[in-house]
Amino acid sequence: AVDYEGAGTIEFIADASEGLRADRIFFMEMNTRLQVEHPVTEEITGVDLVEWQLRVAAGEAIPLKQEELSIDGWAIEARLYAEDPAKGFLPSIGELEMFSIDDGYSRIETGVEQLDEISSFYDPMIAKLVVHSEDRESAIWCLEDCLEELLVHPVKTNAPFLLQALTSDAFETGKLDTGLIERNPDWSAPVELAQAAVDQAAVSFLARRGRGGAIAGNGFRLNAGPRTKVAMMHGGEVVIGDAAEPFDGVLQFDDGETVWANVMAETFALRPFEERGTGAASAADGAILAPMPGKVIAVDVAEGDAVTGGQRLMVLEAMKMEHALTAPFDGTVTELSASEGGQVQVEAVLCVVEPTGDE
């Protein structure tokens, strides 16, 4: 009807409020390309749609007719994004110090590898996790297993959100609608480092170095029983793990000095504690910090300006997203370090607002 030649995707939306019926399926749009989810179709039909696309573009006939196609099993795809669900899915960028995906049950499609840099100039999708199994239940299990083995650090990903959604009753039973995510804000809550993971890391360190040996921060024990407590650094905090109980699982080492732990699909790095002085800068309540690395594309205020709570101060852009930074309360801009067109790093102080009156 539109005189188009080539691979394309037709999208529809279904109103299933009164059951799935032909007169309640509505055309949405046509894309003159394959969709990101084309591996799902490939997995259940056994055809290579990219090859088909190239053959059709070269003038060849479509390799198979509709009646020659069949569906085998169930496939699910999850898009792994470099973004932080706990911060409204803002993009997360930086070097992939750790990037490991278990492909035992999965088809992994990615364009990055460990030590690559995730920049602010491209779409935040860093991998597609695709599973294929005999039925929906087992496909969900395979994808769940893939997410629970995933290690990505320090770049944040949406993996914890994906795992929460995947294992929810609504998803498992297929009772989905457009309000599902809004009704489950806890899916985006930050994941805390579980003490069990800290204890498991302690076992890993002791097994690596010898139970009676020296562990940084704990000292050396001579002519005494083995020490089971291990001090480790997690971010800027010291955590204590107890290796008294043997651990049968496996946590991944990279160079013998880091244990990577997956907790609810969130990756944590645990390293030996080194006693040394540390300094940290903390911003006052009126300090406006960059929530992500990016480019300042607009600055709406100047030093000395009076502002009201909620007023837009500036706009950051990263990974095709714009994020407005607003005044936390009524006050005066006393410092302004951001300028239009400038690149900023995460948590950089961009400006300071001093409150008016007794706030």
Coordinates of N, CA and C in Angstrom, one line a residue, residues 51 67 83 106 139 180 279 295:
E51 N 19.9 -11.3 7.9 CA 20.2 -11.8 6.6 C 19.1 -11.6 5.6
E67 N 3.4 -19.4 5.3 CA 3.0 -20.8 5.7 C 4.1 -21.7 6.0
E83 N 21.9 3.3 33.2 CA 21.1 4.3 33.8 C 20.8 3.9 35.2
S106 N 21.8 -17.6 27.7 CA 21.4 -16.4 27.0 C 22.1 -16.1 25.7
A139 N 11.7 -19.7 30.4 CA 12.4 -18.5 29.8 C 12.6 -17.4 30.9
L180 N 1.6 -0.5 35.1 CA 2.3 -1.5 36.0 C 3.5 -0.9 36.7
G279 N 39.5 12.1 52.9 CA 38.8 13.4 53.0 C 37.6 13.3 52.1
K295 N 26.6 17.8 29.6 CA 26.8 19.1 29.1 C 25.8 20.1 29.6

